[in-house]
Each structure stands twice: as structure tokens, then as C-alpha cells.
PDB file of C-alpha atoms in Angstrom:
ATOM      1  CA  MET A   1       0.000   0.000   0.000  1.00 56.00           C
ATOM      2  CA  THR A   2       1.188   3.515  -0.800  1.00 59.00           C
ATOM      3  CA  LEU A   3       0.016   6.624   1.042  1.00 61.00           C
ATOM      4  CA  ASP A   4      -0.317   9.790  -1.030  1.00 64.00           C
ATOM      5  CA  ALA A   5      -0.123  12.950   1.071  1.00 64.00           C
ATOM      6  CA  GLY A   6      -1.578  15.470  -1.350  1.00 68.00           C
ATOM      7  CA  ALA A   7      -1.196  18.506   0.876  1.00 76.00           C
ATOM      8  CA  THR A   8      -3.643  21.420   1.011  1.00 80.00           C
ATOM      9  CA  VAL A   9      -2.692  24.455  -1.081  1.00 83.00           C
ATOM     10  CA  GLY A  10      -0.225  26.511   0.945  1.00 81.00           C
ATOM     11  CA  ARG A  11       0.957  23.620   3.140  1.00 82.00           C
ATOM     12  CA  VAL A  12       4.006  22.806   0.980  1.00 84.00           C
ATOM     13  CA  ALA A  13       5.748  25.684  -0.798  1.00 83.00           C
ATOM     14  CA  GLN A  14       5.379  25.417  -4.581  1.00 80.00           C
ATOM     15  CA  THR A  15       8.822  26.361  -5.895  1.00 73.00           C
ATOM     16  CA  TYR A  16       8.959  24.427  -9.152  1.00 71.00           C
ATOM     17  CA  HIS A  17       7.290  26.992 -11.412  1.00 74.00           C
ATOM     18  CA  PRO A  18       9.642  29.114 -13.577  1.00 80.00           C
ATOM     19  CA  ASP A  19       9.957  32.655 -12.256  1.00 82.00           C
ATOM     20  CA  ASP A  20       9.544  34.194 -15.718  1.00 84.00           C
ATOM     21  CA  VAL A  21       6.240  32.404 -16.471  1.00 82.00           C
ATOM     22  CA  ASP A  22       2.882  33.507 -15.032  1.00 84.00           C
ATOM     23  CA  ALA A  23       1.160  30.548 -13.393  1.00 84.00           C
ATOM     24  CA  SER A  24      -2.497  30.144 -14.360  1.00 86.00           C
ATOM     25  CA  LEU A  25      -5.239  30.603 -11.786  1.00 87.00           C
ATOM     26  CA  SER A  26      -5.916  26.872 -11.603  1.00 88.00           C
ATOM     27  CA  VAL A  27      -2.223  26.146 -10.994  1.00 85.00           C
ATOM     28  CA  GLN A  28      -2.088  28.715  -8.209  1.00 85.00           C
ATOM     29  CA  SER A  29      -5.292  27.524  -6.537  1.00 86.00           C
ATOM     30  CA  MET A  30      -5.285  23.747  -7.140  1.00 86.00           C
ATOM     31  CA  LEU A  31      -1.832  22.341  -7.874  1.00 84.00           C
ATOM     32  CA  VAL A  32      -0.123  20.853  -4.824  1.00 84.00           C
ATOM     33  CA  GLN A  33       2.837  18.674  -3.931  1.00 82.00           C
ATOM     34  CA  GLY A  34       3.300  16.020  -1.271  1.00 82.00           C
ATOM     35  CA  PRO A  35       5.112  12.771  -0.500  1.00 85.00           C
ATOM     36  CA  LEU A  36       4.387   9.177  -1.434  1.00 85.00           C
ATOM     37  CA  ALA A  37       5.186   6.854   1.464  1.00 86.00           C
ATOM     38  CA  ARG A  38       4.553   3.379   2.859  1.00 87.00           C
ATOM     39  CA  THR A  39       3.566   4.438   6.398  1.00 87.00           C
ATOM     40  CA  VAL A  40       1.890   7.352   8.167  1.00 84.00           C
ATOM     41  CA  ALA A  41       5.089   7.896  10.156  1.00 90.00           C
ATOM     42  CA  ASP A  42       7.057   8.344   6.932  1.00 91.00           C
ATOM     43  CA  VAL A  43       4.477  10.844   5.675  1.00 87.00           C
ATOM     44  CA  ARG A  44       4.841  12.866   8.889  1.00 85.00           C
ATOM     45  CA  LEU A  45       8.624  12.785   8.624  1.00 89.00           C
ATOM     46  CA  THR A  46       8.606  13.906   4.987  1.00 87.00           C
ATOM     47  CA  MET A  47       6.050  16.650   5.600  1.00 85.00           C
ATOM     48  CA  SER A  48       8.205  18.046   8.408  1.00 83.00           C
ATOM     49  CA  ALA A  49      11.099  18.314   5.951  1.00 83.00           C
ATOM     50  CA  LEU A  50       8.889  20.022   3.343  1.00 81.00           C
ATOM     51  CA  ASN A  51       7.578  22.676   5.743  1.00 75.00           C
ATOM     52  CA  ASP A  52      10.175  25.319   4.785  1.00 79.00           C
ATOM     53  CA  PHE A  53       9.300  28.875   3.862  1.00 80.00           C
ATOM     54  CA  SER A  54       9.831  30.069   0.313  1.00 80.00           C
ATOM     55  CA  PRO A  55       9.146  33.623  -0.860  1.00 82.00           C
ATOM     56  CA  ARG A  56       8.356  32.195  -4.309  1.00 81.00           C
ATOM     57  CA  ASP A  57       5.005  30.848  -3.080  1.00 82.00           C
ATOM     58  CA  PRO A  58       2.652  33.649  -1.934  1.00 82.00           C
ATOM     59  CA  ALA A  59       0.120  31.092  -0.665  1.00 82.00           C
ATOM     60  CA  PHE A  60       2.543  29.296   1.688  1.00 82.00           C
ATOM     61  CA  VAL A  61       1.504  29.257   5.352  1.00 79.00           C
ATOM     62  CA  PRO A  62       4.385  28.211   7.630  1.00 71.00           C
ATOM     63  CA  GLY A  63       3.839  26.351  10.863  1.00 64.00           C
ATOM     64  CA  ALA A  64       0.285  25.178  10.244  1.00 61.00           C
ATOM     65  CA  HIS A  65      -1.220  23.782  13.432  1.00 67.00           C
ATOM     66  CA  ALA A  66      -2.260  20.157  13.585  1.00 68.00           C
ATOM     67  CA  ALA A  67      -6.001  19.601  13.639  1.00 70.00           C
ATOM     68  CA  ALA A  68      -7.639  18.593  16.901  1.00 76.00           C
ATOM     69  CA  ARG A  69      -8.083  14.874  17.344  1.00 78.00           C
ATOM     70  CA  PRO A  70     -11.582  13.811  16.238  1.00 76.00           C
ATOM     71  CA  GLU A  71     -13.865  11.946  18.616  1.00 79.00           C
ATOM     72  CA  ARG A  72     -13.495   8.193  18.906  1.00 85.00           C
ATOM     73  CA  PRO A  73     -14.436   5.816  17.487  1.00 88.00           C
ATOM     74  CA  LEU A  74     -13.589   7.362  14.164  1.00 90.00           C
ATOM     75  CA  ARG A  75     -16.380   7.309  11.581  1.00 94.00           C
ATOM     76  CA  VAL A  76     -15.361   6.436   8.038  1.00 96.00           C
ATOM     77  CA  GLY A  77     -17.560   7.458   5.129  1.00 96.00           C
ATOM     78  CA  LEU A  78     -17.581   4.706   2.496  1.00 96.00           C
ATOM     79  CA  VAL A  79     -18.338   6.050  -0.976  1.00 94.00           C
ATOM     80  CA  ARG A  80     -18.843   3.318  -3.538  1.00 91.00           C
ATOM     81  CA  ASP A  81     -19.824   5.353  -6.565  1.00 87.00           C
ATOM     82  CA  PHE A  82     -19.577   9.132  -6.919  1.00 81.00           C
ATOM     83  CA  GLY A  83     -19.695   9.215 -10.744  1.00 79.00           C
ATOM     84  CA  PRO A  84     -19.202   9.643 -13.554  1.00 77.00           C
ATOM     85  CA  ALA A  85     -18.481   5.902 -14.063  1.00 82.00           C
ATOM     86  CA  ALA A  86     -19.679   3.030 -11.887  1.00 87.00           C
ATOM     87  CA  PRO A  87     -16.807   1.004 -10.374  1.00 91.00           C
ATOM     88  CA  THR A  88     -16.050  -2.460 -11.689  1.00 93.00           C
ATOM     89  CA  ALA A  89     -16.584  -5.587  -9.601  1.00 94.00           C
ATOM     90  CA  ALA A  90     -12.866  -5.802  -8.788  1.00 93.00           C
ATOM     91  CA  VAL A  91     -12.808  -2.227  -7.480  1.00 93.00           C
ATOM     92  CA  THR A  92     -15.932  -2.834  -5.388  1.00 94.00           C
ATOM     93  CA  ALA A  93     -14.327  -5.946  -3.915  1.00 95.00           C
ATOM     94  CA  SER A  94     -11.233  -3.966  -2.951  1.00 93.00           C
ATOM     95  CA  LEU A  95     -13.410  -1.338  -1.247  1.00 93.00           C
ATOM     96  CA  ASP A  96     -15.180  -4.065   0.727  1.00 96.00           C
ATOM     97  CA  GLN A  97     -11.826  -5.499   1.774  1.00 96.00           C
ATOM     98  CA  ALA A  98     -10.519  -2.102   2.916  1.00 94.00           C
ATOM     99  CA  ALA A  99     -13.763  -1.387   4.778  1.00 96.00           C
ATOM    100  CA  GLY A 100     -13.433  -4.721   6.534  1.00 97.00           C
ATOM    101  CA  TYR A 101      -9.867  -3.953   7.619  1.00 96.00           C
ATOM    102  CA  LEU A 102     -10.990  -0.624   9.087  1.00 95.00           C
ATOM    103  CA  ALA A 103     -13.973  -2.162  10.866  1.00 97.00           C
ATOM    104  CA  ASP A 104     -11.731  -4.842  12.388  1.00 96.00           C
ATOM    105  CA  ALA A 105      -9.419  -2.059  13.624  1.00 94.00           C
ATOM    106  CA  GLY A 106     -12.282  -0.393  15.487  1.00 95.00           C
ATOM    107  CA  TYR A 107     -13.486   2.204  13.001  1.00 95.00           C
ATOM    108  CA  VAL A 108     -17.182   2.764  12.327  1.00 96.00           C
ATOM    109  CA  VAL A 109     -17.632   2.354   8.571  1.00 97.00           C
ATOM    110  CA  GLU A 110     -20.822   3.858   7.127  1.00 97.00           C
ATOM    111  CA  GLU A 111     -21.878   4.117   3.492  1.00 95.00           C
ATOM    112  CA  ILE A 112     -22.565   7.747   2.549  1.00 94.00           C
ATOM    113  CA  GLU A 113     -23.478   9.709  -0.570  1.00 90.00           C
ATOM    114  CA  LEU A 114     -20.935  12.284  -1.733  1.00 90.00           C
ATOM    115  CA  SER A 115     -22.491  13.997  -4.722  1.00 89.00           C
ATOM    116  CA  VAL A 116     -20.245  17.007  -4.136  1.00 93.00           C
ATOM    117  CA  LEU A 117     -17.391  15.053  -5.749  1.00 91.00           C
ATOM    118  CA  ALA A 118     -19.321  14.334  -8.940  1.00 90.00           C
ATOM    119  CA  GLU A 119     -20.079  18.028  -9.314  1.00 94.00           C
ATOM    120  CA  ALA A 120     -16.463  18.950  -8.565  1.00 94.00           C
ATOM    121  CA  TYR A 121     -15.303  16.506 -11.244  1.00 92.00           C
ATOM    122  CA  ARG A 122     -17.446  18.188 -13.876  1.00 94.00           C
ATOM    123  CA  LEU A 123     -16.393  21.628 -12.670  1.00 96.00           C
ATOM    124  CA  TRP A 124     -12.724  20.732 -13.166  1.00 94.00           C
ATOM    125  CA  TYR A 125     -13.405  20.298 -16.871  1.00 95.00           C
ATOM    126  CA  LEU A 126     -14.640  23.887 -17.020  1.00 96.00           C
ATOM    127  CA  LEU A 127     -12.070  25.674 -14.874  1.00 96.00           C
ATOM    128  CA  CYS A 128      -8.884  23.830 -15.806  1.00 94.00           C
ATOM    129  CA  MET A 129      -9.594  22.938 -19.410  1.00 94.00           C
ATOM    130  CA  GLU A 130     -10.690  26.445 -20.361  1.00 94.00           C
ATOM    131  CA  GLU A 131      -7.364  27.758 -19.058  1.00 93.00           C
ATOM    132  CA  PHE A 132      -5.551  24.968 -20.867  1.00 92.00           C
ATOM    133  CA  ARG A 133      -6.866  26.286 -24.185  1.00 92.00           C
ATOM    134  CA  LEU A 134      -4.147  28.937 -23.948  1.00 90.00           C
ATOM    135  CA  ALA A 135      -1.553  26.157 -24.144  1.00 90.00           C
ATOM    136  CA  MET A 136      -3.175  24.297 -27.041  1.00 92.00           C
ATOM    137  CA  PRO A 137      -1.067  26.026 -29.753  1.00 93.00           C
ATOM    138  CA  MET A 138       2.047  24.684 -28.019  1.00 92.00           C
ATOM    139  CA  VAL A 139       0.476  21.230 -27.656  1.00 92.00           C
ATOM    140  CA  ASN A 140      -0.339  21.145 -31.370  1.00 92.00           C
ATOM    141  CA  GLU A 141       3.148  22.355 -32.256  1.00 93.00           C
ATOM    142  CA  VAL A 142       5.383  20.186 -30.085  1.00 93.00           C
ATOM    143  CA  GLY A 143       3.072  17.649 -28.409  1.00 91.00           C
ATOM    144  CA  ASP A 144       3.123  14.045 -29.565  1.00 94.00           C
ATOM    145  CA  LYS A 145       0.092  12.222 -30.938  1.00 94.00           C
ATOM    146  CA  GLY A 146      -0.765  10.830 -27.521  1.00 94.00           C
ATOM    147  CA  MET A 147      -0.888  14.263 -25.915  1.00 93.00           C
ATOM    148  CA  GLN A 148      -2.922  15.709 -28.744  1.00 94.00           C
ATOM    149  CA  LYS A 149      -5.410  12.828 -28.609  1.00 95.00           C
ATOM    150  CA  ALA A 150      -5.730  13.179 -24.830  1.00 94.00           C
ATOM    151  CA  ALA A 151      -6.479  16.900 -25.138  1.00 93.00           C
ATOM    152  CA  GLU A 152      -9.057  16.183 -27.846  1.00 94.00           C
ATOM    153  CA  HIS A 153     -10.750  13.709 -25.510  1.00 94.00           C
ATOM    154  CA  TYR A 154     -10.759  16.170 -22.583  1.00 94.00           C
ATOM    155  CA  TYR A 155     -12.501  18.836 -24.639  1.00 95.00           C
ATOM    156  CA  ALA A 156     -15.030  16.348 -26.008  1.00 95.00           C
ATOM    157  CA  VAL A 157     -15.959  15.389 -22.448  1.00 93.00           C
ATOM    158  CA  ALA A 158     -16.085  19.037 -21.359  1.00 95.00           C
ATOM    159  CA  ALA A 159     -18.364  19.950 -24.270  1.00 96.00           C
ATOM    160  CA  ASP A 160     -20.989  17.472 -23.048  1.00 94.00           C
ATOM    161  CA  TRP A 161     -21.305  19.464 -19.812  1.00 94.00           C
ATOM    162  CA  TRP A 162     -20.323  23.018 -20.698  1.00 96.00           C
ATOM    163  CA  GLY A 163     -20.817  23.352 -24.447  1.00 95.00           C
ATOM    164  CA  GLU A 164     -18.220  23.916 -27.134  1.00 93.00           C
ATOM    165  CA  LYS A 165     -17.383  27.452 -25.991  1.00 92.00           C
ATOM    166  CA  PRO A 166     -18.180  28.192 -22.337  1.00 95.00           C
ATOM    167  CA  THR A 167     -18.773  31.847 -21.545  1.00 96.00           C
ATOM    168  CA  LEU A 168     -16.804  34.094 -19.225  1.00 95.00           C
ATOM    169  CA  GLU A 169     -19.876  34.223 -16.986  1.00 97.00           C
ATOM    170  CA  GLN A 170     -19.839  30.412 -16.700  1.00 97.00           C
ATOM    171  CA  PHE A 171     -16.139  30.471 -15.849  1.00 96.00           C
ATOM    172  CA  ILE A 172     -16.563  33.094 -13.120  1.00 96.00           C
ATOM    173  CA  ALA A 173     -19.605  31.336 -11.684  1.00 97.00           C
ATOM    174  CA  GLY A 174     -17.633  28.076 -11.732  1.00 97.00           C
ATOM    175  CA  TYR A 175     -14.972  29.453  -9.398  1.00 96.00           C
ATOM    176  CA  ALA A 176     -17.681  30.791  -7.101  1.00 97.00           C
ATOM    177  CA  ARG A 177     -19.299  27.350  -7.057  1.00 98.00           C
ATOM    178  CA  ARG A 178     -15.928  25.723  -6.337  1.00 96.00           C
ATOM    179  CA  GLY A 179     -15.718  27.594  -3.036  1.00 95.00           C
ATOM    180  CA  THR A 180     -19.191  26.398  -2.071  1.00 97.00           C
ATOM    181  CA  LEU A 181     -18.294  22.771  -2.827  1.00 96.00           C
ATOM    182  CA  ILE A 182     -15.159  23.042  -0.674  1.00 94.00           C
ATOM    183  CA  ARG A 183     -17.268  24.317   2.237  1.00 95.00           C
ATOM    184  CA  GLN A 184     -19.805  21.519   1.764  1.00 96.00           C
ATOM    185  CA  LEU A 185     -17.062  18.899   1.782  1.00 94.00           C
ATOM    186  CA  GLY A 186     -15.617  20.449   4.948  1.00 92.00           C
ATOM    187  CA  ALA A 187     -18.985  20.058   6.671  1.00 93.00           C
ATOM    188  CA  ILE A 188     -19.131  16.384   5.653  1.00 93.00           C
ATOM    189  CA  LEU A 189     -15.658  15.819   7.091  1.00 91.00           C
ATOM    190  CA  GLU A 190     -16.893  17.051  10.471  1.00 90.00           C
ATOM    191  CA  SER A 191     -19.024  13.925  10.856  1.00 91.00           C
ATOM    192  CA  HIS A 192     -16.834  11.575   8.787  1.00 93.00           C
ATOM    193  CA  PRO A 193     -13.188  12.708   9.092  1.00 90.00           C
ATOM    194  CA  LEU A 194     -12.071   9.801   6.907  1.00 91.00           C
ATOM    195  CA  ILE A 195     -13.479   9.077   3.447  1.00 93.00           C
ATOM    196  CA  LEU A 196     -12.913   5.705   1.781  1.00 94.00           C
ATOM    197  CA  LEU A 197     -13.494   5.746  -1.969  1.00 91.00           C
ATOM    198  CA  PRO A 198     -11.922   4.319  -5.142  1.00 89.00           C
ATOM    199  CA  VAL A 199      -9.040   6.136  -6.788  1.00 84.00           C
ATOM    200  CA  SER A 200     -10.344   4.930 -10.146  1.00 87.00           C
ATOM    201  CA  ALA A 201     -13.487   3.156 -11.323  1.00 88.00           C
ATOM    202  CA  GLU A 202     -11.299   0.577 -13.061  1.00 89.00           C
ATOM    203  CA  GLN A 203      -8.239  -1.442 -12.142  1.00 85.00           C
ATOM    204  CA  ALA A 204      -4.829  -0.167 -13.158  1.00 80.00           C
ATOM    205  CA  PHE A 205      -4.014  -1.137 -16.731  1.00 78.00           C
ATOM    206  CA  GLU A 206      -1.483  -3.918 -17.250  1.00 76.00           C
TER     207      GLU A 206
END
């Protein structure tokens, strides 16, 4: 098992972006870095090493306080299907196995609905892909066939939800809605501080 500590924006200083290139709004507000580790202890150790100030990241907040310990027993929200694709039988079996491990360890595992994630997924295709249009000339010039085909697929998916040419009003309203979804998810985490859900609806490709 591998633990992915995708830190909140501002928790780890983002210093990889070239100083002479303006980062897009989605990069500034969504892109984060964090460690991959085998244990929680290793994640804590790595995060302590990454907690250094950098003036290159205006969103960095040094010395963030640890959250208060939630009440015990911990309640885990099990999300089987949040869209847009239903998980395969193998993925569902893995979720059941993980839920069983947590229940055996003393956690209270409860199935919950998390429609906020399905909406956030669709919203990503508006906010990020509309910004990415600015990079499409470079993709068409120097990108390989795989990259070009992937971009074509992204925009085909986005068009189903947002139309071929989303308006500026849609884009602005999308960022406003993003803040609301973040607040809604925060409220859900008050009752279920841990969420168990599939990383992908399908198994990893061979």
C-alpha cells in the first residue's frame, strides 16, 4: 500500500514553477505537492522536511497547526460510486476489503453519498480545461500524438457538460461554485473525518 499525502494548497511551498512564467489561476489555486510513502510515520517525517518557507510561493503558510483529534471511534464514510463511471466488480471488492480492515481495527464504517465530488469533477473540466486552451497552440506544435489525442478527448468530455465554448460568466460562476463545494465537503468531514473511496473506477491497466 502507498500513502499519497496530497497537501492542502499553501501547506508545501510550490517552488517548481519558472519565475519568468505567469502561473495560471488553476495552478495557483489547485496544484499541490506532497510525498508518497509506505507508512503514516514516513508521511509525517517527509512533511516536516517540506515545511520550509519560500518567498516564491505567496500562498505558503508556515507552521500550520495540527487539527484537533476527532472523537473516537472514528467514523469512516464509504463512498462506492460518486460518478461519472460506476466502479467495476474488482474495485468494489477492494473497497469491501478495505472497509473490513478498518472495521476490524475499530473504526465505524458507514456508506454515505458524496455527490459534491461528482459536481467537482465536472467543474474541473470547465475551470482547468478552459485555461488549458491557452496552451493548445504549443500542444499542437510540439506535443506528440498521444498528448494531442488526450487533449481532444478532454474537450469532447467538457463539451458534453459546458458546451463547445463556455462563456466568461460560466467560468466566473464556476470558481464561485468551487468555493461552495469546498465548504460543503468540509462540513461532511466534520461527521466523517475519513473518506474511503476508489481512486479509479477501473483497475490499473497492465
